[in-house]
Amino acid sequence: LTGIKLYVGQLTTRRRQSKQATMDRVRHIVELVRRHDLKVAVELGGCLDFSPLDDTAGEWSARRELAALDNFYAAGGKVDFLDIDGPIRRLLYPHNRRDGKKFDSVDRAADELVDALRLHRKAHPETEYWLLTNFPNWGYRGGVSYHARGPQRQDWGDYDKVVRTVLKKLREAQIPLEGVTVDNPFDYLIGQHRSVKLNDPTSVDWLTRVRAYEDFARQNQLSFNLSANSERGGHESDERFYRETLEMIETYVNAGGRPDRWFVQTWYQYPTKLQPESAPHSIMALTKAVIERTRTIRPD
């Protein structure tokens, strides 16, 4: 195990909890990280859809998320990577906005991401950045998204345009991107999840699409991270989540995929059991199995 990923919300004070309780929890995490010499990534939004959604959105979002990161540093920790989850989507298609505000172009949204990362870099220049996307909900290189909604049948748009725009803007600002992260559960990868608009999701080769994005990352000297999990397993049982996560890894490797990092990650109801490794189908038993399967696989 080389590292762990935290959600930015784990570093903030929870409802009905004191600041002291927050810092005790964070110090415990820092102690574990040091003891096991682990790298630390923090997943956050980068640009938040509950920000003012104007030309201050990037700075506003950074100040809010830096306040949470400050707790980790105050406890003696250090953040190696920020995994920036869907910042462009958050500005183009914000959730739960009653005022109807949103950005009208990828370019404008990418400018706000640059503004946010300037503040992050000033505060913590040692931290590197990954761009995380929920891949099935975007079209790619003219192809439909998994659910094929909207006038272009691409839901949020064409992700090839998004990533190229973000890379261009970051390079112009001299803010290096270390890599990209893909969230694409196994059932979406093989076309077995129900699609809203596609009668037969297996008519599209989703696996080849993810592989093409990995190749794009290599061509642009970016590392490639892949979250390994199963949505249907996450809604059904510990056993199915365990089994299909390993099937996903096998399927992706057999297709020539060589991620630099595998994230064993769940945001679902299952697995219910986290540890120990000896507990059948626990998340730590699964993590151990993933390590055993992938430890001999090296990126090309």
XYZ file of C-alpha atoms in Angstrom:
300
model
C 0.000 0.000 0.000
C 1.559 3.288 -1.078
C -1.037 5.797 0.022
C -4.524 6.720 1.152
C -7.076 9.178 -0.170
C -9.131 11.327 2.165
C -12.224 13.350 1.377
C -11.848 17.027 2.222
C -14.935 16.737 4.444
C -13.034 14.373 6.748
C -10.761 17.281 7.668
C -13.530 19.669 8.699
C -15.639 19.922 11.832
C -18.743 17.777 11.560
C -22.175 18.759 12.782
C -22.491 18.558 16.577
C -18.755 18.002 16.927
C -16.210 20.294 18.534
C -13.090 21.674 16.903
C -11.098 19.651 19.426
C -12.766 16.412 18.317
C -11.968 17.295 14.698
C -8.308 17.870 15.448
C -8.086 14.653 17.517
C -9.431 12.703 14.542
C -7.083 14.408 12.098
C -4.060 13.871 14.370
C -4.894 10.169 14.509
C -4.893 9.999 10.707
C -1.553 11.855 10.565
C -0.074 9.415 13.080
C -1.156 6.397 10.982
C 0.210 7.950 7.792
C 3.591 8.574 9.396
C 3.757 5.129 10.960
C 3.192 3.411 7.617
C 5.025 5.954 5.440
C 1.993 6.547 3.227
C 1.409 9.224 0.632
C -1.721 11.320 1.165
C -4.187 12.479 -1.467
C -7.198 14.635 -0.627
C -10.228 14.572 -2.901
C -11.956 17.934 -3.221
C -13.956 19.965 -5.704
C -11.447 22.609 -6.724
C -14.315 24.787 -7.952
C -17.481 24.393 -5.907
C -20.992 24.546 -7.319
C -22.210 26.389 -4.198
C -19.653 29.152 -4.779
C -20.829 32.600 -6.064
C -20.528 31.213 -9.648
C -18.977 34.387 -10.981
C -15.379 35.467 -11.618
C -14.616 34.953 -7.908
C -15.670 31.269 -7.895
C -12.148 29.832 -8.098
C -10.683 31.975 -5.313
C -13.789 31.519 -3.136
C -13.601 27.727 -3.504
C -9.865 27.606 -2.796
C -10.157 29.628 0.398
C -12.919 27.341 1.669
C -11.042 24.121 0.899
C -7.684 25.455 2.104
C -9.283 26.037 5.511
C -9.971 22.289 5.716
C -6.465 21.389 4.525
C -5.036 23.717 7.179
C -6.358 21.331 9.842
C -4.267 18.532 8.374
C -1.138 20.665 8.303
C -1.813 21.952 11.827
C -1.847 18.333 13.000
C 1.615 17.794 11.504
C 0.528 16.258 8.211
C 1.402 16.993 4.592
C -0.774 16.569 1.517
C 1.050 15.050 -1.448
C -1.771 15.229 -4.005
C -5.076 16.976 -4.526
C -7.536 14.875 -6.547
C -9.748 17.582 -8.036
C -13.155 16.054 -8.607
C -15.153 17.440 -11.536
C -14.392 21.162 -11.188
C -15.598 21.995 -14.701
C -18.851 20.050 -14.308
C -19.515 21.846 -11.012
C -19.423 25.223 -12.729
C -21.207 24.239 -15.953
C -23.893 22.059 -14.333
C -24.059 22.991 -10.640
C -26.231 20.846 -8.396
C -28.978 22.229 -6.166
C -28.842 25.859 -7.362
C -32.155 27.674 -6.982
C -30.926 30.860 -8.625
C -30.201 29.207 -11.993
C -26.626 30.498 -12.055
C -24.025 28.545 -14.029
C -21.029 29.074 -16.295
C -21.643 29.111 -20.029
C -18.321 27.809 -21.382
C -15.540 25.359 -20.645
C -13.022 28.164 -21.136
C -14.512 30.357 -18.428
C -14.783 27.429 -16.029
C -11.161 26.419 -16.689
C -10.061 29.992 -15.921
C -11.656 29.679 -12.486
C -9.848 26.385 -11.879
C -6.573 28.129 -12.682
C -7.450 30.870 -10.179
C -8.194 28.254 -7.514
C -4.959 26.343 -8.074
C -2.898 29.529 -7.944
C -4.038 29.969 -4.332
C -3.487 26.296 -3.507
C 0.010 26.449 -4.984
C 0.869 29.603 -3.069
C -0.236 28.009 0.204
C 1.301 24.544 -0.380
C 3.803 24.540 -3.269
C 4.819 20.946 -2.499
C 1.394 19.537 -3.420
C 0.771 18.020 -6.876
C -2.557 17.868 -8.718
C -4.713 15.229 -10.386
C -7.818 15.981 -12.463
C -10.614 13.564 -11.537
C -13.628 12.886 -13.730
C -16.790 10.822 -13.591
C -16.032 9.451 -17.052
C -19.318 7.709 -18.023
C -21.310 10.931 -17.663
C -19.332 12.631 -20.437
C -19.158 11.979 -24.144
C -15.695 11.450 -25.561
C -14.285 12.384 -28.973
C -17.729 12.733 -30.482
C -19.138 9.588 -28.860
C -22.216 9.490 -26.644
C -22.133 9.511 -22.859
C -23.285 6.369 -21.054
C -26.824 7.702 -20.543
C -26.899 9.599 -23.881
C -28.957 12.489 -22.547
C -29.145 16.032 -23.853
C -29.192 17.529 -27.360
C -25.748 16.152 -28.216
C -26.396 12.860 -26.362
C -23.305 13.624 -24.273
C -24.853 14.697 -20.938
C -22.228 17.196 -19.709
C -20.410 17.492 -23.050
C -17.298 16.084 -24.726
C -14.608 15.403 -22.147
C -11.840 15.448 -24.728
C -12.491 19.177 -25.171
C -12.582 19.702 -21.393
C -9.286 18.021 -20.585
C -7.462 19.668 -23.495
C -8.759 23.092 -22.454
C -7.754 22.579 -18.824
C -4.278 21.353 -19.796
C -3.761 24.357 -22.084
C -4.840 26.842 -19.416
C -2.705 25.225 -16.706
C 0.361 25.159 -18.941
C -0.080 28.808 -19.807
C -0.298 29.565 -16.069
C 2.770 27.355 -15.429
C 0.802 25.154 -13.027
C 1.812 21.531 -13.691
C -0.770 18.753 -13.637
C 0.766 15.504 -12.352
C -1.951 13.188 -13.585
C -5.604 12.316 -14.157
C -8.011 10.068 -12.257
C -10.937 8.145 -13.745
C -14.088 7.123 -11.877
C -15.680 4.431 -14.080
C -17.232 1.535 -12.107
C -16.965 -1.968 -13.537
C -20.601 -2.294 -14.632
C -20.239 0.884 -16.726
C -16.909 -0.300 -18.104
C -18.507 -3.423 -19.594
C -21.904 -1.907 -20.503
C -23.957 -3.878 -17.988
C -25.372 -0.940 -16.067
C -28.802 0.251 -17.238
C -28.614 3.294 -19.510
C -31.304 5.975 -19.503
C -31.337 6.494 -23.282
C -29.294 3.678 -24.857
C -31.319 0.531 -25.475
C -28.152 -1.562 -25.619
C -25.212 -0.066 -23.692
C -22.958 -2.874 -24.939
C -23.187 -1.340 -28.413
C -20.465 1.097 -27.307
C -16.980 -0.134 -26.387
C -16.593 1.737 -23.096
C -13.452 -0.161 -22.143
C -11.646 0.975 -25.293
C -12.726 4.538 -24.539
C -11.099 4.476 -21.089
C -7.987 2.930 -22.610
C -7.887 5.753 -25.165
C -7.981 8.271 -22.337
C -5.115 6.440 -20.617
C -3.130 6.629 -23.866
C -3.902 10.362 -24.043
C -2.507 10.759 -20.529
C 0.718 8.988 -21.526
C 1.087 11.171 -24.614
C 0.851 14.239 -22.379
C 3.296 12.943 -19.744
C 0.517 12.533 -17.183
C 0.148 9.690 -14.728
C -3.099 7.714 -14.912
C -5.129 6.666 -11.864
C -8.144 4.335 -12.002
C -10.705 3.780 -9.245
C -11.565 0.093 -8.955
C -15.081 -0.699 -7.800
C -18.537 -1.956 -8.770
C -21.686 0.143 -8.501
C -24.059 -2.807 -8.519
C -21.845 -4.574 -5.980
C -21.887 -1.415 -3.889
C -25.690 -1.553 -3.822
C -25.986 -5.331 -3.371
C -23.392 -7.000 -1.123
C -19.838 -7.075 0.186
C -19.221 -10.263 -1.794
C -20.298 -8.854 -5.150
C -18.336 -5.642 -4.627
C -15.239 -7.701 -3.813
C -15.651 -10.088 -6.745
C -16.469 -7.503 -9.406
C -13.725 -5.112 -8.322
C -11.184 -7.868 -8.944
C -12.924 -8.683 -12.249
C -12.586 -5.046 -13.247
C -8.849 -5.107 -12.661
C -8.468 -8.335 -14.619
C -10.562 -6.976 -17.498
C -8.690 -3.686 -17.680
C -5.236 -5.271 -17.498
C -6.166 -7.813 -20.180
C -7.121 -4.868 -22.416
C -3.598 -3.504 -22.058
C -4.360 -0.999 -19.312
C -1.500 -0.113 -16.988
C -2.650 2.497 -14.446
C 0.074 4.094 -12.361
C -2.234 3.906 -9.360
C -5.265 1.799 -8.490
C -7.713 3.290 -5.973
C -9.792 0.762 -4.048
C -12.617 3.121 -3.256
C -16.292 2.896 -2.329
C -18.927 5.568 -1.815
C -21.739 3.008 -1.708
C -23.651 1.125 0.985
C -21.349 -1.883 0.571
C -18.858 -3.139 1.615
C -20.178 -2.778 5.148
C -17.082 -4.354 6.689
C -13.871 -2.335 6.527
C -11.383 -4.549 8.344
C -9.500 -6.700 9.230
C -7.816 -8.220 6.167
C -8.831 -11.658 7.400
C -12.558 -10.809 7.291
C -14.053 -12.219 4.073
C -14.878 -9.492 1.531
C -13.925 -6.591 3.813
C -12.526 -3.503 2.118
C -9.068 -4.279 3.538
C -9.256 -7.904 2.373
C -10.099 -6.533 -1.070
C -7.245 -4.021 -0.922
C -4.842 -6.844 -0.074
C -6.151 -8.913 -2.996
C -5.758 -5.954 -5.361
C -2.166 -5.451 -4.224
C -1.394 -9.134 -4.751
C -2.894 -9.000 -8.259
C -1.284 -5.761 -9.397
C 2.099 -5.729 -7.649
C 3.812 -7.421 -10.608
C 2.087 -5.246 -13.234
C 4.188 -2.284 -14.264
C 3.190 0.632 -16.509
C 4.543 0.332 -20.044
